[in-house]
mmCIF file of C-alpha atoms in Angstrom:
data_model
loop_
_atom_site.group_PDB
_atom_site.id
_atom_site.type_symbol
_atom_site.label_atom_id
_atom_site.label_comp_id
_atom_site.label_asym_id
_atom_site.label_seq_id
_atom_site.Cartn_x
_atom_site.Cartn_y
_atom_site.Cartn_z
ATOM 1 C CA ASN A 1 -0.184 0.131 -0.275
ATOM 2 C CA LEU A 2 2.381 2.790 -0.960
ATOM 3 C CA GLU A 3 -0.651 5.275 0.277
ATOM 4 C CA MET A 4 0.996 4.473 3.757
ATOM 5 C CA ILE A 5 3.671 3.460 2.920
ATOM 6 C CA ARG A 6 4.505 7.800 1.740
ATOM 7 C CA LYS A 7 2.397 8.285 5.380
ATOM 8 C CA SER A 8 4.333 6.447 7.666
ATOM 9 C CA PHE A 9 7.693 8.085 6.188
ATOM 10 C CA LYS A 10 5.961 11.630 6.729
ATOM 11 C CA LEU A 11 4.943 11.584 10.105
ATOM 12 C CA MET A 12 8.608 9.108 11.434
ATOM 13 C CA LEU A 13 10.527 12.304 9.365
ATOM 14 C CA ALA A 14 8.607 14.799 11.900
ATOM 15 C CA GLY A 15 9.674 12.818 14.510
ATOM 16 C CA TYR A 16 6.026 11.612 15.578
ATOM 17 C CA TYR A 17 7.170 7.702 15.707
ATOM 18 C CA THR A 18 9.714 5.742 15.253
ATOM 19 C CA HIS A 19 10.403 2.254 15.112
ATOM 20 C CA ALA A 20 11.932 0.064 17.378
ATOM 21 C CA THR A 21 16.010 0.036 18.282
ATOM 22 C CA PRO A 22 16.153 -3.677 16.414
ATOM 23 C CA THR A 23 14.182 -2.649 13.146
ATOM 24 C CA LEU A 24 16.088 0.075 12.867
ATOM 25 C CA PHE A 25 19.360 -2.349 13.392
ATOM 26 C CA ASN A 26 18.430 -4.091 10.802
ATOM 27 C CA ALA A 27 17.158 -1.878 8.197
ATOM 28 C CA GLY A 28 18.400 -1.658 5.204
ATOM 29 C CA THR A 29 21.437 -4.360 5.911
ATOM 30 C CA LEU A 30 21.614 -8.083 4.749
ATOM 31 C CA VAL A 31 19.507 -9.420 7.549
ATOM 32 C CA GLY A 32 16.795 -10.565 6.617
ATOM 33 C CA GLN A 33 14.591 -9.562 9.862
ATOM 34 C CA LEU A 34 12.787 -6.393 11.428
ATOM 35 C CA ALA A 35 11.063 -7.800 13.926
ATOM 36 C CA SER A 36 11.962 -5.871 17.120
ATOM 37 C CA CYS A 37 10.419 -8.425 20.732
ATOM 38 C CA PHE A 38 9.972 -12.828 20.446
ATOM 39 C CA LEU A 39 8.875 -13.778 23.269
ATOM 40 C CA LEU A 40 9.223 -17.993 23.943
ATOM 41 C CA PRO A 41 8.342 -20.429 26.578
ATOM 42 C CA VAL A 42 11.775 -23.039 27.595
ATOM 43 C CA GLU A 43 10.623 -26.018 25.035
ATOM 44 C CA SER A 44 10.018 -28.257 27.877
ATOM 45 C CA ASP A 45 11.537 -29.686 31.749
ATOM 46 C CA SER A 46 14.579 -30.957 31.048
ATOM 47 C CA ILE A 47 18.356 -30.812 29.515
ATOM 48 C CA LYS A 48 16.830 -31.238 25.278
ATOM 49 C CA GLY A 49 14.112 -28.586 26.181
ATOM 50 C CA ILE A 50 16.112 -25.989 27.825
ATOM 51 C CA TYR A 51 19.405 -25.783 25.471
ATOM 52 C CA SER A 52 17.340 -25.851 22.161
ATOM 53 C CA THR A 53 16.168 -22.858 23.888
ATOM 54 C CA LEU A 54 18.666 -21.513 25.037
ATOM 55 C CA ARG A 55 20.120 -22.001 21.241
ATOM 56 C CA THR A 56 17.057 -19.630 20.356
ATOM 57 C CA VAL A 57 17.849 -17.365 22.306
ATOM 58 C CA ALA A 58 21.817 -16.592 20.590
ATOM 59 C CA GLN A 59 19.326 -16.710 17.384
ATOM 60 C CA MET A 60 17.842 -13.959 18.097
ATOM 61 C CA SER A 61 19.700 -11.900 20.193
ATOM 62 C CA GLN A 62 21.791 -12.332 17.635
ATOM 63 C CA ALA A 63 19.664 -10.853 15.081
ATOM 64 C CA ALA A 64 18.858 -8.121 17.805
ATOM 65 C CA GLY A 65 15.739 -9.190 18.504
ATOM 66 C CA GLY A 66 13.921 -8.719 22.358
ATOM 67 C CA ILE A 67 13.376 -11.150 23.812
ATOM 68 C CA GLY A 68 11.610 -12.511 26.752
ATOM 69 C CA VAL A 69 11.292 -16.589 27.608
ATOM 70 C CA GLY A 70 9.061 -17.908 30.082
ATOM 71 C CA MET A 71 10.403 -20.374 32.443
ATOM 72 C CA ALA A 72 6.736 -21.894 34.462
ATOM 73 C CA LYS A 73 7.145 -25.343 32.595
ATOM 74 C CA ILE A 74 10.815 -24.987 34.859
ATOM 75 C CA ARG A 75 11.122 -28.057 37.732
ATOM 76 C CA ALA A 76 11.153 -26.063 41.467
ATOM 77 C CA ALA A 77 14.212 -26.081 42.841
ATOM 78 C CA GLY A 78 14.796 -28.772 44.785
ATOM 79 C CA SER A 79 12.635 -31.606 42.975
ATOM 80 C CA LYS A 80 13.410 -34.576 42.583
ATOM 81 C CA ILE A 81 15.281 -35.698 39.380
ATOM 82 C CA ARG A 82 15.102 -38.545 37.625
ATOM 83 C CA THR A 83 19.102 -39.731 37.776
ATOM 84 C CA GLY A 84 18.095 -38.983 41.695
ATOM 85 C CA GLY A 85 18.675 -36.232 42.930
ATOM 86 C CA LYS A 86 17.705 -32.401 43.179
ATOM 87 C CA ALA A 87 17.125 -30.200 40.685
ATOM 88 C CA THR A 88 18.885 -26.215 40.995
ATOM 89 C CA GLY A 89 15.573 -25.331 39.629
ATOM 90 C CA VAL A 90 14.847 -21.753 37.030
ATOM 91 C CA PRO A 91 17.888 -19.865 39.818
ATOM 92 C CA GLY A 92 20.056 -22.552 38.995
ATOM 93 C CA LEU A 93 19.911 -21.871 34.718
ATOM 94 C CA LEU A 94 20.100 -18.677 34.873
ATOM 95 C CA PRO A 95 23.559 -18.081 34.068
ATOM 96 C CA PRO A 96 23.971 -19.739 31.489
ATOM 97 C CA TYR A 97 21.997 -18.072 29.637
ATOM 98 C CA ASN A 98 23.109 -14.377 31.290
ATOM 99 C CA LYS A 99 26.406 -15.634 29.795
ATOM 100 C CA THR A 100 24.497 -16.418 26.174
ATOM 101 C CA LEU A 101 22.739 -13.506 25.858
ATOM 102 C CA ALA A 102 26.888 -12.437 27.214
ATOM 103 C CA TYR A 103 28.890 -13.210 24.197
ATOM 104 C CA ALA A 104 26.151 -12.670 21.872
ATOM 105 C CA ASP A 105 25.442 -9.428 22.201
ATOM 106 C CA GLN A 106 24.076 -7.260 19.694
ATOM 107 C CA GLY A 107 27.101 -6.715 16.562
ATOM 108 C CA ARG A 108 28.110 -4.138 19.963
ATOM 109 C CA GLN A 109 25.619 -1.310 19.386
ATOM 110 C CA ARG A 110 23.668 -3.351 22.403
ATOM 111 C CA ASP A 111 24.164 -5.430 25.214
ATOM 112 C CA GLY A 112 21.740 -8.578 24.214
ATOM 113 C CA VAL A 113 18.974 -8.570 27.313
ATOM 114 C CA SER A 114 16.107 -11.293 28.193
ATOM 115 C CA ALA A 115 12.560 -10.790 30.668
ATOM 116 C CA ILE A 116 12.537 -14.243 32.303
ATOM 117 C CA THR A 117 8.914 -13.770 33.046
ATOM 118 C CA ILE A 118 7.692 -16.766 36.254
ATOM 119 C CA PRO A 119 3.867 -17.172 37.635
ATOM 120 C CA LEU A 120 4.413 -15.758 41.093
ATOM 121 C CA TRP A 121 2.805 -19.210 42.051
ATOM 122 C CA HIS A 122 5.927 -20.918 41.111
ATOM 123 C CA ALA A 123 7.914 -21.835 44.156
ATOM 124 C CA ASP A 124 11.246 -20.405 42.712
ATOM 125 C CA ALA A 125 9.595 -16.847 42.018
ATOM 126 C CA LEU A 126 10.573 -14.826 44.648
ATOM 127 C CA ASP A 127 14.501 -16.235 44.032
ATOM 128 C CA VAL A 128 14.010 -15.201 40.676
ATOM 129 C CA CYS A 129 13.109 -11.594 40.953
ATOM 130 C CA THR A 130 15.703 -10.967 42.407
ATOM 131 C CA ILE A 131 18.577 -11.738 40.251
ATOM 132 C CA GLN A 132 18.784 -8.890 39.698
ATOM 133 C CA HIS A 133 19.422 -6.652 42.677
ATOM 134 C CA PRO A 134 22.240 -4.838 43.719
ATOM 135 C CA ILE A 135 24.160 -6.980 45.852
ATOM 136 C CA GLN A 136 23.445 -11.043 46.152
ATOM 137 C CA PRO A 137 24.818 -13.993 48.649
ATOM 138 C CA PRO A 138 27.618 -14.633 48.970
ATOM 139 C CA GLY A 139 28.740 -17.457 45.234
ATOM 140 C CA ARG A 140 25.907 -15.824 43.525
ATOM 141 C CA GLU A 141 26.441 -12.443 40.775
ATOM 142 C CA ARG A 142 24.303 -9.975 39.428
ATOM 143 C CA LEU A 143 22.668 -11.468 36.004
ATOM 144 C CA LYS A 144 22.814 -8.329 34.746
ATOM 145 C CA HIS A 145 21.691 -9.622 30.898
ATOM 146 C CA LEU A 146 18.855 -11.059 32.125
ATOM 147 C CA PHE A 147 14.820 -8.990 33.891
ATOM 148 C CA PRO A 148 13.161 -10.869 36.725
ATOM 149 C CA ALA A 149 8.859 -10.496 34.571
ATOM 150 C CA LEU A 150 6.095 -11.893 37.095
ATOM 151 C CA TRP A 151 2.717 -13.756 35.531
ATOM 152 C CA VAL A 152 -0.022 -12.318 38.223
ATOM 153 C CA ASN A 153 -3.263 -14.260 38.702
ATOM 154 C CA GLU A 154 -6.209 -12.147 39.710
ATOM 155 C CA LEU A 155 -6.754 -14.789 42.603
ATOM 156 C CA PHE A 156 -3.959 -12.825 43.973
ATOM 157 C CA HIS A 157 -5.027 -9.796 43.937
ATOM 158 C CA LYS A 158 -8.091 -10.506 45.712
ATOM 159 C CA ARG A 159 -5.858 -12.566 48.413
ATOM 160 C CA VAL A 160 -4.258 -9.751 49.170
ATOM 161 C CA LYS A 161 -7.123 -7.420 49.053
ATOM 162 C CA ALA A 162 -8.839 -9.922 51.570
ATOM 163 C CA ASN A 163 -5.172 -9.977 53.541
ATOM 164 C CA GLY A 164 -5.532 -13.880 53.609
ATOM 165 C CA PRO A 165 -2.347 -16.822 52.626
ATOM 166 C CA TRP A 166 -0.907 -16.869 49.656
ATOM 167 C CA SER A 167 0.761 -20.551 48.337
ATOM 168 C CA PHE A 168 3.552 -21.837 46.135
ATOM 169 C CA PHE A 169 4.018 -25.233 43.782
ATOM 170 C CA CYS A 170 6.119 -26.577 41.006
ATOM 171 C CA PRO A 171 4.787 -27.254 37.872
ATOM 172 C CA THR A 172 5.390 -30.619 38.564
ATOM 173 C CA THR A 173 2.775 -31.615 40.523
ATOM 174 C CA ALA A 174 0.708 -28.705 40.051
ATOM 175 C CA PRO A 175 0.324 -28.595 36.026
ATOM 176 C CA LEU A 176 -3.152 -27.444 35.592
ATOM 177 C CA LEU A 177 -1.986 -23.384 37.322
ATOM 178 C CA LEU A 178 0.141 -23.598 34.041
ATOM 179 C CA THR A 179 -2.914 -24.544 30.975
ATOM 180 C CA THR A 180 -5.993 -22.342 32.638
ATOM 181 C CA TYR A 181 -6.636 -18.685 33.262
ATOM 182 C CA GLY A 182 -9.583 -17.149 35.388
ATOM 183 C CA THR A 183 -11.952 -18.860 36.482
ATOM 184 C CA ASP A 184 -10.271 -23.013 36.300
ATOM 185 C CA PHE A 185 -7.715 -21.362 37.061
ATOM 186 C CA GLU A 186 -9.128 -19.972 41.109
ATOM 187 C CA ALA A 187 -10.627 -24.198 40.584
ATOM 188 C CA ALA A 188 -7.049 -25.648 40.249
ATOM 189 C CA TYR A 189 -4.953 -23.384 42.178
ATOM 190 C CA GLU A 190 -7.490 -23.720 45.583
ATOM 191 C CA ALA A 191 -7.141 -27.520 44.523
ATOM 192 C CA TYR A 192 -4.321 -27.876 45.407
ATOM 193 C CA GLU A 193 -3.435 -26.374 48.238
ATOM 194 C CA ALA A 194 -6.733 -29.043 49.245
ATOM 195 C CA GLN A 195 -4.760 -31.584 48.613
ATOM 196 C CA GLY A 196 -1.502 -29.758 50.390
ATOM 197 C CA LEU A 197 0.765 -29.609 47.130
ATOM 198 C CA ALA A 198 2.076 -26.483 48.078
ATOM 199 C CA ARG A 199 6.001 -25.870 48.328
ATOM 200 C CA LYS A 200 5.720 -22.397 51.585
ATOM 201 C CA THR A 201 3.072 -20.067 51.686
ATOM 202 C CA LEU A 202 2.905 -17.504 52.848
ATOM 203 C CA PRO A 203 0.472 -14.139 53.508
ATOM 204 C CA ALA A 204 -0.295 -12.889 49.997
ATOM 205 C CA ARG A 205 0.491 -9.307 51.393
ATOM 206 C CA GLU A 206 3.780 -9.735 52.841
ATOM 207 C CA VAL A 207 5.114 -11.203 48.951
ATOM 208 C CA LEU A 208 3.370 -8.110 47.720
ATOM 209 C CA LYS A 209 5.979 -6.145 49.935
ATOM 210 C CA THR A 210 8.153 -8.159 48.330
ATOM 211 C CA ILE A 211 8.068 -7.766 45.093
ATOM 212 C CA ALA A 212 7.622 -3.847 45.926
ATOM 213 C CA ARG A 213 10.255 -3.508 47.799
ATOM 214 C CA LEU A 214 12.576 -4.743 44.874
ATOM 215 C CA GLN A 215 11.336 -2.953 42.282
ATOM 216 C CA LEU A 216 12.405 -0.098 44.582
ATOM 217 C CA GLU A 217 15.053 -1.292 45.127
ATOM 218 C CA SER A 218 16.184 -2.734 41.410
ATOM 219 C CA GLY A 219 13.685 -1.700 39.071
ATOM 220 C CA GLY A 220 11.896 -5.018 38.851
ATOM 221 C CA PRO A 221 9.859 -7.405 39.049
ATOM 222 C CA TYR A 222 7.777 -5.948 35.388
ATOM 223 C CA MET A 223 4.621 -6.918 36.553
ATOM 224 C CA HIS A 224 1.633 -8.660 34.333
ATOM 225 C CA ASN A 225 -1.664 -9.765 34.893
ATOM 226 C CA ALA A 226 -1.913 -13.064 33.553
ATOM 227 C CA ASP A 227 -5.731 -13.090 32.779
ATOM 228 C CA LEU A 228 -6.926 -10.067 31.112
ATOM 229 C CA ILE A 229 -3.200 -11.250 28.451
ATOM 230 C CA ASN A 230 -5.414 -14.384 28.333
ATOM 231 C CA ARG A 231 -8.369 -12.931 28.881
ATOM 232 C CA CYS A 232 -7.807 -10.081 25.181
ATOM 233 C CA SER A 233 -5.486 -11.956 23.729
ATOM 234 C CA ASN A 234 -6.160 -13.094 20.134
ATOM 235 C CA VAL A 235 -3.619 -15.934 20.248
ATOM 236 C CA ARG A 236 -6.325 -17.996 22.302
ATOM 237 C CA GLN A 237 -5.722 -21.927 21.993
ATOM 238 C CA ILE A 238 -4.520 -24.135 24.893
ATOM 239 C CA ASP A 239 -2.990 -26.983 23.880
ATOM 240 C CA GLY A 240 -4.842 -26.650 20.532
ATOM 241 C CA LYS A 241 -7.711 -25.861 21.741
ATOM 242 C CA GLU A 242 -9.708 -22.685 22.149
ATOM 243 C CA ALA A 243 -9.788 -21.557 25.510
ATOM 244 C CA PRO A 244 -12.555 -19.977 26.752
#
């Protein structure tokens, strides 16, 4: 549509808007992509899935893409693994992602970075929120190429308002939390609580205070309303079926 192209060009020329930085990097070059942002989940809770996703992240970063990686599928720290040991959880797999983004930067024009999204019901959620904090525990480095983001269901806000508890789960024992939202999520969440499957439970208001303190001290985590996003999304399929 040449008329729309002319209109868009004139608006850019007049300074009313501009394209995102990755698009500007690649426009007029041999790199065949002008998209600016990419969102993807870790393929699976396995070495193959984790490192296959990491390879994709590196390729996106090399092409100057902004990235968001969903970590909801990864089993929580302390969970049993097939070899008989215990998983290090989401915090344990983040350092390789951080180092990869440091290496696969955007042609020295901009650092490689990624948002790391985790649902607030995940047992590792609050630990992931500290990855950008300037003060880290002994033996752990600040992951400056990763930015934490929380996937928050409206049930949490209800619990905060009612001064109720908030429970944290491992996705391996609470799988329905991965594929539901709204009233279906609330029903599954409360059923898992009733079954005693929570890894830990804290006052919801204390959880919110912790998040607010981290935001003041380190600028993160970002927060997303999972229920609103799912209700408004034009991509509303779960396991190949149309979501309600």
